[in-house]
JSON list of C-alpha atoms in Angstrom, two decimals:
[
{"chain": "A", "resi": 244, "resn": "UNK", "atom": "CA", "xyz": [-21.17, 5.94, -12.92]},
{"chain": "A", "resi": 245, "resn": "UNK", "atom": "CA", "xyz": [-18.19, 7.93, -10.67]},
{"chain": "A", "resi": 246, "resn": "UNK", "atom": "CA", "xyz": [-17.49, 11.78, -11.40]},
{"chain": "A", "resi": 247, "resn": "UNK", "atom": "CA", "xyz": [-14.90, 14.55, -10.28]},
{"chain": "A", "resi": 248, "resn": "UNK", "atom": "CA", "xyz": [-15.56, 18.36, -9.00]},
{"chain": "A", "resi": 249, "resn": "UNK", "atom": "CA", "xyz": [-12.64, 20.29, -8.74]},
{"chain": "A", "resi": 250, "resn": "UNK", "atom": "CA", "xyz": [-14.90, 23.38, -7.48]},
{"chain": "A", "resi": 251, "resn": "UNK", "atom": "CA", "xyz": [-12.01, 25.85, -8.39]},
{"chain": "A", "resi": 252, "resn": "UNK", "atom": "CA", "xyz": [-10.14, 26.66, -12.20]},
{"chain": "A", "resi": 253, "resn": "UNK", "atom": "CA", "xyz": [-7.04, 28.93, -10.09]},
{"chain": "A", "resi": 254, "resn": "UNK", "atom": "CA", "xyz": [-6.16, 29.76, -7.06]},
{"chain": "A", "resi": 255, "resn": "UNK", "atom": "CA", "xyz": [-3.81, 32.15, -6.71]},
{"chain": "A", "resi": 256, "resn": "UNK", "atom": "CA", "xyz": [-2.12, 32.47, -3.22]},
{"chain": "A", "resi": 257, "resn": "UNK", "atom": "CA", "xyz": [0.34, 34.08, -1.35]},
{"chain": "A", "resi": 258, "resn": "UNK", "atom": "CA", "xyz": [3.55, 31.81, -0.43]},
{"chain": "A", "resi": 259, "resn": "UNK", "atom": "CA", "xyz": [4.17, 31.24, 3.03]},
{"chain": "A", "resi": 260, "resn": "UNK", "atom": "CA", "xyz": [0.19, 31.50, 3.15]},
{"chain": "A", "resi": 261, "resn": "UNK", "atom": "CA", "xyz": [-2.43, 28.30, 4.04]},
{"chain": "A", "resi": 262, "resn": "UNK", "atom": "CA", "xyz": [-4.32, 27.15, 0.89]},
{"chain": "A", "resi": 263, "resn": "UNK", "atom": "CA", "xyz": [-7.04, 24.92, 0.22]},
{"chain": "A", "resi": 264, "resn": "UNK", "atom": "CA", "xyz": [-8.02, 22.50, -3.41]},
{"chain": "A", "resi": 265, "resn": "UNK", "atom": "CA", "xyz": [-11.44, 21.45, -3.15]},
{"chain": "A", "resi": 266, "resn": "UNK", "atom": "CA", "xyz": [-12.27, 18.26, -4.84]},
{"chain": "A", "resi": 267, "resn": "UNK", "atom": "CA", "xyz": [-16.32, 16.94, -4.58]},
{"chain": "A", "resi": 268, "resn": "UNK", "atom": "CA", "xyz": [-17.11, 12.91, -6.52]},
{"chain": "A", "resi": 269, "resn": "UNK", "atom": "CA", "xyz": [-20.19, 11.54, -7.16]},
{"chain": "A", "resi": 270, "resn": "UNK", "atom": "CA", "xyz": [-19.99, 7.30, -6.78]},
{"chain": "A", "resi": 271, "resn": "UNK", "atom": "CA", "xyz": [-22.62, 4.81, -5.68]},
{"chain": "A", "resi": 272, "resn": "UNK", "atom": "CA", "xyz": [-19.92, 2.30, -4.14]},
{"chain": "A", "resi": 273, "resn": "UNK", "atom": "CA", "xyz": [-16.86, 2.41, -2.34]},
{"chain": "A", "resi": 274, "resn": "UNK", "atom": "CA", "xyz": [-13.88, 4.54, -4.49]},
{"chain": "A", "resi": 275, "resn": "UNK", "atom": "CA", "xyz": [-10.59, 5.17, -4.02]},
{"chain": "A", "resi": 276, "resn": "UNK", "atom": "CA", "xyz": [-9.47, 8.93, -4.10]},
{"chain": "A", "resi": 277, "resn": "UNK", "atom": "CA", "xyz": [-6.02, 10.56, -5.44]},
{"chain": "A", "resi": 278, "resn": "UNK", "atom": "CA", "xyz": [-4.70, 13.97, -5.70]},
{"chain": "A", "resi": 279, "resn": "UNK", "atom": "CA", "xyz": [-1.70, 14.51, -9.18]},
{"chain": "A", "resi": 280, "resn": "UNK", "atom": "CA", "xyz": [0.44, 17.22, -9.40]},
{"chain": "A", "resi": 281, "resn": "UNK", "atom": "CA", "xyz": [1.07, 18.75, -12.44]},
{"chain": "A", "resi": 282, "resn": "UNK", "atom": "CA", "xyz": [4.70, 20.27, -13.08]},
{"chain": "A", "resi": 283, "resn": "UNK", "atom": "CA", "xyz": [4.74, 22.70, -16.81]},
{"chain": "A", "resi": 284, "resn": "UNK", "atom": "CA", "xyz": [6.77, 20.05, -19.71]},
{"chain": "A", "resi": 285, "resn": "UNK", "atom": "CA", "xyz": [5.98, 16.95, -17.20]},
{"chain": "A", "resi": 286, "resn": "UNK", "atom": "CA", "xyz": [3.44, 13.76, -16.24]},
{"chain": "A", "resi": 287, "resn": "UNK", "atom": "CA", "xyz": [1.51, 13.58, -13.98]},
{"chain": "A", "resi": 288, "resn": "UNK", "atom": "CA", "xyz": [2.82, 12.14, -10.38]},
{"chain": "A", "resi": 289, "resn": "UNK", "atom": "CA", "xyz": [1.02, 11.10, -7.22]},
{"chain": "A", "resi": 290, "resn": "UNK", "atom": "CA", "xyz": [0.41, 13.41, -4.27]},
{"chain": "A", "resi": 291, "resn": "UNK", "atom": "CA", "xyz": [-0.96, 11.14, -1.47]},
{"chain": "A", "resi": 292, "resn": "UNK", "atom": "CA", "xyz": [-4.42, 8.69, -2.15]},
{"chain": "A", "resi": 293, "resn": "UNK", "atom": "CA", "xyz": [-7.21, 7.67, 0.21]},
{"chain": "A", "resi": 294, "resn": "UNK", "atom": "CA", "xyz": [-8.45, 3.95, 0.11]},
{"chain": "A", "resi": 295, "resn": "UNK", "atom": "CA", "xyz": [-9.28, 3.24, 3.45]},
{"chain": "A", "resi": 296, "resn": "UNK", "atom": "CA", "xyz": [-8.76, 3.81, 6.56]},
{"chain": "A", "resi": 297, "resn": "UNK", "atom": "CA", "xyz": [-7.54, 6.72, 8.50]},
{"chain": "A", "resi": 298, "resn": "UNK", "atom": "CA", "xyz": [-9.76, 9.79, 7.24]},
{"chain": "A", "resi": 299, "resn": "UNK", "atom": "CA", "xyz": [-6.77, 12.07, 7.00]},
{"chain": "A", "resi": 300, "resn": "UNK", "atom": "CA", "xyz": [-3.86, 11.31, 4.37]},
{"chain": "A", "resi": 301, "resn": "UNK", "atom": "CA", "xyz": [-1.07, 12.81, 4.60]},
{"chain": "A", "resi": 302, "resn": "UNK", "atom": "CA", "xyz": [1.34, 13.20, 0.99]},
{"chain": "A", "resi": 303, "resn": "UNK", "atom": "CA", "xyz": [4.43, 13.81, -0.02]},
{"chain": "A", "resi": 304, "resn": "UNK", "atom": "CA", "xyz": [5.88, 18.02, 0.01]},
{"chain": "A", "resi": 305, "resn": "UNK", "atom": "CA", "xyz": [3.69, 18.69, 2.89]},
{"chain": "A", "resi": 306, "resn": "UNK", "atom": "CA", "xyz": [0.35, 18.02, 1.33]},
{"chain": "A", "resi": 307, "resn": "UNK", "atom": "CA", "xyz": [-2.72, 16.48, 3.08]},
{"chain": "A", "resi": 308, "resn": "UNK", "atom": "CA", "xyz": [-6.45, 15.86, 2.58]},
{"chain": "A", "resi": 309, "resn": "UNK", "atom": "CA", "xyz": [-9.51, 14.75, 4.24]},
{"chain": "A", "resi": 310, "resn": "UNK", "atom": "CA", "xyz": [-11.92, 11.98, 3.10]},
{"chain": "A", "resi": 311, "resn": "UNK", "atom": "CA", "xyz": [-15.76, 13.31, 4.02]},
{"chain": "A", "resi": 312, "resn": "UNK", "atom": "CA", "xyz": [-16.98, 10.55, 3.16]},
{"chain": "A", "resi": 313, "resn": "UNK", "atom": "CA", "xyz": [-21.25, 12.47, 4.01]},
{"chain": "A", "resi": 314, "resn": "UNK", "atom": "CA", "xyz": [-19.71, 15.09, 2.01]},
{"chain": "A", "resi": 315, "resn": "UNK", "atom": "CA", "xyz": [-18.14, 13.58, -0.80]},
{"chain": "A", "resi": 316, "resn": "UNK", "atom": "CA", "xyz": [-15.45, 15.48, -0.64]},
{"chain": "A", "resi": 317, "resn": "UNK", "atom": "CA", "xyz": [-11.70, 14.83, -0.71]},
{"chain": "A", "resi": 318, "resn": "UNK", "atom": "CA", "xyz": [-9.21, 18.37, 0.13]},
{"chain": "A", "resi": 319, "resn": "UNK", "atom": "CA", "xyz": [-6.45, 18.98, -0.13]},
{"chain": "A", "resi": 320, "resn": "UNK", "atom": "CA", "xyz": [-4.93, 21.26, 1.72]},
{"chain": "A", "resi": 321, "resn": "UNK", "atom": "CA", "xyz": [-1.15, 22.10, 2.60]},
{"chain": "A", "resi": 322, "resn": "UNK", "atom": "CA", "xyz": [-0.28, 25.08, 5.31]},
{"chain": "A", "resi": 323, "resn": "UNK", "atom": "CA", "xyz": [1.91, 27.14, 3.82]},
{"chain": "A", "resi": 324, "resn": "UNK", "atom": "CA", "xyz": [2.80, 26.69, 0.81]},
{"chain": "A", "resi": 325, "resn": "UNK", "atom": "CA", "xyz": [6.81, 27.81, -1.54]},
{"chain": "A", "resi": 326, "resn": "UNK", "atom": "CA", "xyz": [6.80, 28.46, -5.07]},
{"chain": "A", "resi": 327, "resn": "UNK", "atom": "CA", "xyz": [8.27, 25.76, -6.19]},
{"chain": "A", "resi": 328, "resn": "UNK", "atom": "CA", "xyz": [4.20, 24.64, -5.70]},
{"chain": "A", "resi": 329, "resn": "UNK", "atom": "CA", "xyz": [3.29, 26.15, -8.42]},
{"chain": "A", "resi": 330, "resn": "UNK", "atom": "CA", "xyz": [1.01, 23.90, -10.83]},
{"chain": "A", "resi": 331, "resn": "UNK", "atom": "CA", "xyz": [-1.92, 22.13, -12.02]},
{"chain": "A", "resi": 332, "resn": "UNK", "atom": "CA", "xyz": [-3.71, 20.06, -9.42]},
{"chain": "A", "resi": 333, "resn": "UNK", "atom": "CA", "xyz": [-5.74, 16.98, -10.21]},
{"chain": "A", "resi": 334, "resn": "UNK", "atom": "CA", "xyz": [-8.19, 14.86, -8.27]},
{"chain": "A", "resi": 335, "resn": "UNK", "atom": "CA", "xyz": [-9.08, 11.19, -9.42]},
{"chain": "A", "resi": 336, "resn": "UNK", "atom": "CA", "xyz": [-11.42, 8.80, -8.98]},
{"chain": "A", "resi": 337, "resn": "UNK", "atom": "CA", "xyz": [-12.39, 4.99, -9.15]},
{"chain": "A", "resi": 338, "resn": "UNK", "atom": "CA", "xyz": [-14.11, 2.62, -7.91]},
{"chain": "A", "resi": 339, "resn": "UNK", "atom": "CA", "xyz": [-13.89, -1.31, -8.91]},
{"chain": "A", "resi": 340, "resn": "UNK", "atom": "CA", "xyz": [-17.50, -0.60, -11.25]},
{"chain": "A", "resi": 341, "resn": "UNK", "atom": "CA", "xyz": [-15.57, 1.56, -13.82]},
{"chain": "A", "resi": 342, "resn": "UNK", "atom": "CA", "xyz": [-12.67, -1.58, -14.16]},
{"chain": "A", "resi": 343, "resn": "UNK", "atom": "CA", "xyz": [-9.63, -0.13, -14.75]},
{"chain": "A", "resi": 344, "resn": "UNK", "atom": "CA", "xyz": [-10.91, 3.53, -15.36]},
{"chain": "A", "resi": 345, "resn": "UNK", "atom": "CA", "xyz": [-9.87, 6.30, -13.34]},
{"chain": "A", "resi": 346, "resn": "UNK", "atom": "CA", "xyz": [-11.69, 9.45, -13.48]},
{"chain": "A", "resi": 347, "resn": "UNK", "atom": "CA", "xyz": [-9.96, 12.78, -13.70]},
{"chain": "A", "resi": 348, "resn": "UNK", "atom": "CA", "xyz": [-11.19, 16.15, -12.16]},
{"chain": "A", "resi": 349, "resn": "UNK", "atom": "CA", "xyz": [-10.74, 19.31, -14.49]},
{"chain": "A", "resi": 350, "resn": "UNK", "atom": "CA", "xyz": [-7.51, 20.75, -12.49]},
{"chain": "A", "resi": 351, "resn": "UNK", "atom": "CA", "xyz": [-6.89, 23.92, -10.49]},
{"chain": "A", "resi": 352, "resn": "UNK", "atom": "CA", "xyz": [-4.40, 25.32, -11.92]},
{"chain": "A", "resi": 353, "resn": "UNK", "atom": "CA", "xyz": [-2.13, 27.35, -7.84]},
{"chain": "A", "resi": 354, "resn": "UNK", "atom": "CA", "xyz": [-0.12, 30.27, -8.58]},
{"chain": "A", "resi": 355, "resn": "UNK", "atom": "CA", "xyz": [2.13, 30.84, -5.82]},
{"chain": "A", "resi": 356, "resn": "UNK", "atom": "CA", "xyz": [3.09, 34.54, -5.93]},
{"chain": "A", "resi": 357, "resn": "UNK", "atom": "CA", "xyz": [6.19, 35.95, -4.28]},
{"chain": "B", "resi": 258, "resn": "UNK", "atom": "CA", "xyz": [12.90, 1.78, -9.75]},
{"chain": "B", "resi": 259, "resn": "UNK", "atom": "CA", "xyz": [9.35, 4.42, -9.78]},
{"chain": "B", "resi": 260, "resn": "UNK", "atom": "CA", "xyz": [10.22, 5.58, -13.61]},
{"chain": "B", "resi": 261, "resn": "UNK", "atom": "CA", "xyz": [7.78, 4.73, -16.58]},
{"chain": "B", "resi": 262, "resn": "UNK", "atom": "CA", "xyz": [10.02, 7.03, -19.63]},
{"chain": "B", "resi": 263, "resn": "UNK", "atom": "CA", "xyz": [8.45, 7.64, -22.87]},
{"chain": "B", "resi": 264, "resn": "UNK", "atom": "CA", "xyz": [9.98, 7.70, -26.40]},
{"chain": "B", "resi": 265, "resn": "UNK", "atom": "CA", "xyz": [10.26, 10.33, -28.16]},
{"chain": "B", "resi": 266, "resn": "UNK", "atom": "CA", "xyz": [9.83, 13.91, -26.19]},
{"chain": "B", "resi": 267, "resn": "UNK", "atom": "CA", "xyz": [8.60, 16.01, -28.64]},
{"chain": "B", "resi": 268, "resn": "UNK", "atom": "CA", "xyz": [7.26, 14.84, -32.12]},
{"chain": "B", "resi": 269, "resn": "UNK", "atom": "CA", "xyz": [6.04, 16.57, -35.74]},
{"chain": "B", "resi": 270, "resn": "UNK", "atom": "CA", "xyz": [4.45, 14.73, -38.26]},
{"chain": "B", "resi": 271, "resn": "UNK", "atom": "CA", "xyz": [2.63, 15.01, -41.76]},
{"chain": "B", "resi": 272, "resn": "UNK", "atom": "CA", "xyz": [-1.40, 13.65, -41.87]},
{"chain": "B", "resi": 273, "resn": "UNK", "atom": "CA", "xyz": [0.55, 11.21, -44.05]},
{"chain": "B", "resi": 274, "resn": "UNK", "atom": "CA", "xyz": [3.16, 9.98, -41.84]},
{"chain": "B", "resi": 275, "resn": "UNK", "atom": "CA", "xyz": [3.07, 6.80, -39.82]},
{"chain": "B", "resi": 276, "resn": "UNK", "atom": "CA", "xyz": [4.99, 7.01, -36.88]},
{"chain": "B", "resi": 277, "resn": "UNK", "atom": "CA", "xyz": [5.01, 5.56, -32.72]},
{"chain": "B", "resi": 278, "resn": "UNK", "atom": "CA", "xyz": [5.66, 6.22, -29.36]},
{"chain": "B", "resi": 279, "resn": "UNK", "atom": "CA", "xyz": [7.35, 3.77, -26.38]},
{"chain": "B", "resi": 280, "resn": "UNK", "atom": "CA", "xyz": [6.79, 3.38, -22.51]},
{"chain": "B", "resi": 281, "resn": "UNK", "atom": "CA", "xyz": [8.21, 0.92, -21.16]},
{"chain": "B", "resi": 282, "resn": "UNK", "atom": "CA", "xyz": [7.67, -0.20, -16.87]},
{"chain": "B", "resi": 283, "resn": "UNK", "atom": "CA", "xyz": [10.14, -1.52, -14.86]},
{"chain": "B", "resi": 284, "resn": "UNK", "atom": "CA", "xyz": [8.24, -2.73, -11.83]},
{"chain": "B", "resi": 285, "resn": "UNK", "atom": "CA", "xyz": [6.36, -5.16, -12.05]},
{"chain": "B", "resi": 286, "resn": "UNK", "atom": "CA", "xyz": [3.06, -3.70, -12.80]},
{"chain": "B", "resi": 287, "resn": "UNK", "atom": "CA", "xyz": [0.97, -5.57, -14.63]},
{"chain": "B", "resi": 288, "resn": "UNK", "atom": "CA", "xyz": [-1.91, -2.73, -15.85]},
{"chain": "B", "resi": 289, "resn": "UNK", "atom": "CA", "xyz": [-0.60, 0.38, -18.21]},
{"chain": "B", "resi": 290, "resn": "UNK", "atom": "CA", "xyz": [-2.42, 2.39, -20.22]},
{"chain": "B", "resi": 291, "resn": "UNK", "atom": "CA", "xyz": [-1.83, 5.36, -22.95]},
{"chain": "B", "resi": 292, "resn": "UNK", "atom": "CA", "xyz": [-3.50, 9.91, -22.40]},
{"chain": "B", "resi": 293, "resn": "UNK", "atom": "CA", "xyz": [-3.69, 12.30, -23.87]},
{"chain": "B", "resi": 294, "resn": "UNK", "atom": "CA", "xyz": [-3.68, 15.54, -22.92]},
{"chain": "B", "resi": 295, "resn": "UNK", "atom": "CA", "xyz": [-4.69, 19.11, -24.26]},
{"chain": "B", "resi": 296, "resn": "UNK", "atom": "CA", "xyz": [-3.43, 22.09, -22.62]},
{"chain": "B", "resi": 297, "resn": "UNK", "atom": "CA", "xyz": [-5.31, 23.14, -19.29]},
{"chain": "B", "resi": 298, "resn": "UNK", "atom": "CA", "xyz": [-7.45, 19.46, -19.79]},
{"chain": "B", "resi": 299, "resn": "UNK", "atom": "CA", "xyz": [-7.13, 16.23, -17.63]},
{"chain": "B", "resi": 300, "resn": "UNK", "atom": "CA", "xyz": [-5.41, 13.43, -19.74]},
{"chain": "B", "resi": 301, "resn": "UNK", "atom": "CA", "xyz": [-8.42, 11.82, -21.37]},
{"chain": "B", "resi": 302, "resn": "UNK", "atom": "CA", "xyz": [-8.45, 7.72, -20.97]},
{"chain": "B", "resi": 303, "resn": "UNK", "atom": "CA", "xyz": [-7.54, 6.38, -24.59]},
{"chain": "B", "resi": 304, "resn": "UNK", "atom": "CA", "xyz": [-6.38, 2.49, -23.69]},
{"chain": "B", "resi": 305, "resn": "UNK", "atom": "CA", "xyz": [-5.72, 0.36, -21.45]},
{"chain": "B", "resi": 306, "resn": "UNK", "atom": "CA", "xyz": [-3.60, -3.36, -21.36]},
{"chain": "B", "resi": 307, "resn": "UNK", "atom": "CA", "xyz": [-4.07, -5.17, -18.50]},
{"chain": "B", "resi": 308, "resn": "UNK", "atom": "CA", "xyz": [-1.87, -8.13, -17.97]},
{"chain": "B", "resi": 309, "resn": "UNK", "atom": "CA", "xyz": [-1.02, -8.12, -22.01]},
{"chain": "B", "resi": 310, "resn": "UNK", "atom": "CA", "xyz": [-4.69, -7.97, -23.52]},
{"chain": "B", "resi": 311, "resn": "UNK", "atom": "CA", "xyz": [-6.33, -5.07, -24.47]},
{"chain": "B", "resi": 312, "resn": "UNK", "atom": "CA", "xyz": [-9.94, -4.21, -21.65]},
{"chain": "B", "resi": 313, "resn": "UNK", "atom": "CA", "xyz": [-10.52, -1.15, -22.46]},
{"chain": "B", "resi": 314, "resn": "UNK", "atom": "CA", "xyz": [-10.76, 1.65, -25.92]},
{"chain": "B", "resi": 315, "resn": "UNK", "atom": "CA", "xyz": [-12.07, 4.18, -25.24]},
{"chain": "B", "resi": 316, "resn": "UNK", "atom": "CA", "xyz": [-13.84, 4.78, -28.32]},
{"chain": "B", "resi": 317, "resn": "UNK", "atom": "CA", "xyz": [-10.84, 5.48, -29.82]},
{"chain": "B", "resi": 318, "resn": "UNK", "atom": "CA", "xyz": [-10.10, 5.95, -33.73]},
{"chain": "B", "resi": 319, "resn": "UNK", "atom": "CA", "xyz": [-8.74, 4.06, -36.27]},
{"chain": "B", "resi": 320, "resn": "UNK", "atom": "CA", "xyz": [-5.81, 5.75, -36.34]},
{"chain": "B", "resi": 321, "resn": "UNK", "atom": "CA", "xyz": [-4.13, 5.12, -33.36]},
{"chain": "B", "resi": 322, "resn": "UNK", "atom": "CA", "xyz": [-3.11, 1.85, -32.78]},
{"chain": "B", "resi": 323, "resn": "UNK", "atom": "CA", "xyz": [-2.11, 0.18, -28.78]},
{"chain": "B", "resi": 324, "resn": "UNK", "atom": "CA", "xyz": [0.87, -2.98, -28.94]},
{"chain": "B", "resi": 325, "resn": "UNK", "atom": "CA", "xyz": [1.09, -3.97, -25.50]},
{"chain": "B", "resi": 326, "resn": "UNK", "atom": "CA", "xyz": [4.47, -7.08, -27.46]},
{"chain": "B", "resi": 327, "resn": "UNK", "atom": "CA", "xyz": [4.85, -7.84, -23.36]},
{"chain": "B", "resi": 328, "resn": "UNK", "atom": "CA", "xyz": [4.53, -6.59, -19.90]},
{"chain": "B", "resi": 329, "resn": "UNK", "atom": "CA", "xyz": [6.75, -3.03, -19.60]},
{"chain": "B", "resi": 330, "resn": "UNK", "atom": "CA", "xyz": [6.87, -2.61, -22.99]},
{"chain": "B", "resi": 331, "resn": "UNK", "atom": "CA", "xyz": [3.70, -0.26, -24.42]},
{"chain": "B", "resi": 332, "resn": "UNK", "atom": "CA", "xyz": [3.38, 1.49, -28.19]},
{"chain": "B", "resi": 333, "resn": "UNK", "atom": "CA", "xyz": [0.80, 3.35, -29.60]},
{"chain": "B", "resi": 334, "resn": "UNK", "atom": "CA", "xyz": [1.26, 3.60, -34.23]},
{"chain": "B", "resi": 335, "resn": "UNK", "atom": "CA", "xyz": [0.36, 6.47, -35.29]},
{"chain": "B", "resi": 336, "resn": "UNK", "atom": "CA", "xyz": [-1.20, 6.46, -39.24]},
{"chain": "B", "resi": 337, "resn": "UNK", "atom": "CA", "xyz": [-2.34, 9.27, -41.44]},
{"chain": "B", "resi": 338, "resn": "UNK", "atom": "CA", "xyz": [-3.34, 11.68, -38.07]},
{"chain": "B", "resi": 339, "resn": "UNK", "atom": "CA", "xyz": [-5.50, 14.99, -38.19]},
{"chain": "B", "resi": 340, "resn": "UNK", "atom": "CA", "xyz": [-4.36, 18.02, -36.61]},
{"chain": "B", "resi": 341, "resn": "UNK", "atom": "CA", "xyz": [-6.61, 18.51, -33.92]},
{"chain": "B", "resi": 342, "resn": "UNK", "atom": "CA", "xyz": [-5.07, 15.46, -33.15]},
{"chain": "B", "resi": 343, "resn": "UNK", "atom": "CA", "xyz": [-1.80, 17.51, -31.28]},
{"chain": "B", "resi": 344, "resn": "UNK", "atom": "CA", "xyz": [-1.46, 17.31, -28.23]},
{"chain": "B", "resi": 345, "resn": "UNK", "atom": "CA", "xyz": [0.21, 15.40, -25.33]},
{"chain": "B", "resi": 346, "resn": "UNK", "atom": "CA", "xyz": [1.03, 11.71, -25.32]},
{"chain": "B", "resi": 347, "resn": "UNK", "atom": "CA", "xyz": [1.34, 10.13, -21.38]},
{"chain": "B", "resi": 348, "resn": "UNK", "atom": "CA", "xyz": [1.87, 6.56, -21.00]},
{"chain": "B", "resi": 349, "resn": "UNK", "atom": "CA", "xyz": [2.00, 5.27, -16.87]},
{"chain": "B", "resi": 350, "resn": "UNK", "atom": "CA", "xyz": [1.62, 1.88, -15.29]},
{"chain": "B", "resi": 351, "resn": "UNK", "atom": "CA", "xyz": [-0.24, 0.20, -12.17]},
{"chain": "B", "resi": 352, "resn": "UNK", "atom": "CA", "xyz": [-0.28, -2.81, -10.25]},
{"chain": "B", "resi": 353, "resn": "UNK", "atom": "CA", "xyz": [-2.61, -4.77, -11.50]},
{"chain": "B", "resi": 354, "resn": "UNK", "atom": "CA", "xyz": [-6.16, -2.88, -10.72]},
{"chain": "B", "resi": 355, "resn": "UNK", "atom": "CA", "xyz": [-7.87, 0.88, -10.63]},
{"chain": "B", "resi": 356, "resn": "UNK", "atom": "CA", "xyz": [-7.52, 1.03, -6.02]},
{"chain": "B", "resi": 357, "resn": "UNK", "atom": "CA", "xyz": [-3.08, 1.67, -7.24]},
{"chain": "B", "resi": 358, "resn": "UNK", "atom": "CA", "xyz": [-2.05, 4.72, -7.55]},
{"chain": "B", "resi": 359, "resn": "UNK", "atom": "CA", "xyz": [-0.65, 4.60, -11.72]},
{"chain": "B", "resi": 360, "resn": "UNK", "atom": "CA", "xyz": [3.11, 6.16, -12.24]},
{"chain": "B", "resi": 361, "resn": "UNK", "atom": "CA", "xyz": [3.06, 8.60, -15.43]},
{"chain": "B", "resi": 362, "resn": "UNK", "atom": "CA", "xyz": [5.68, 9.15, -17.38]},
{"chain": "B", "resi": 363, "resn": "UNK", "atom": "CA", "xyz": [6.30, 12.58, -18.57]},
{"chain": "B", "resi": 364, "resn": "UNK", "atom": "CA", "xyz": [4.23, 12.49, -21.52]},
{"chain": "B", "resi": 365, "resn": "UNK", "atom": "CA", "xyz": [5.30, 13.06, -25.62]},
{"chain": "B", "resi": 366, "resn": "UNK", "atom": "CA", "xyz": [4.24, 15.76, -27.17]},
{"chain": "B", "resi": 367, "resn": "UNK", "atom": "CA", "xyz": [2.87, 14.95, -30.90]},
{"chain": "B", "resi": 368, "resn": "UNK", "atom": "CA", "xyz": [2.88, 17.79, -33.82]},
{"chain": "B", "resi": 369, "resn": "UNK", "atom": "CA", "xyz": [1.17, 16.70, -36.66]},
{"chain": "B", "resi": 370, "resn": "UNK", "atom": "CA", "xyz": [1.29, 19.41, -39.15]}
]
């Protein structure tokens, strides 16, 4: 069965600094990987996804992630963050063995300080 | 239209009440989901409907009863809930398999008194 580990529960960072949110997964088969963002009192919104192809994936709001199969990682990065990026970020994985089930990581709270 | 709508936004109910949560999407998606999310936690999958048939029930108590009247609508009927059922209930949809991203609604904030 697949699982997802987000290594940091909280990441404080100053505005305009770069940030990396870490995600590791485990699965015995090929996986499909996602990053979602949740702003306060809202649902989740897809930032980016990796299904196949290029291991560097670009998403919305200037975010990108790199799929590393040997490290079983899918870290999310942004070169310069804004106050408005303050939110909860969830890494998620699905594979065909889980049916329609997507497994979410515990989440990382990104807090951008002025 | 890439929107999933949920009603109501907020719901307060007593432990003896019966209420329903509603979810609607017009993206032609064939999979729809109910999640429960407690504060500072990830969403927990409750139910999945695939092509209007219940395909996953994550051992949810029978006081939660899902219904999919058609491919665009998803309901969650609530009866005799407990205070620990208070949470944000999220609906989501996807094209038809777990390989596609899910589109989430804004959620219903449920409080059981």
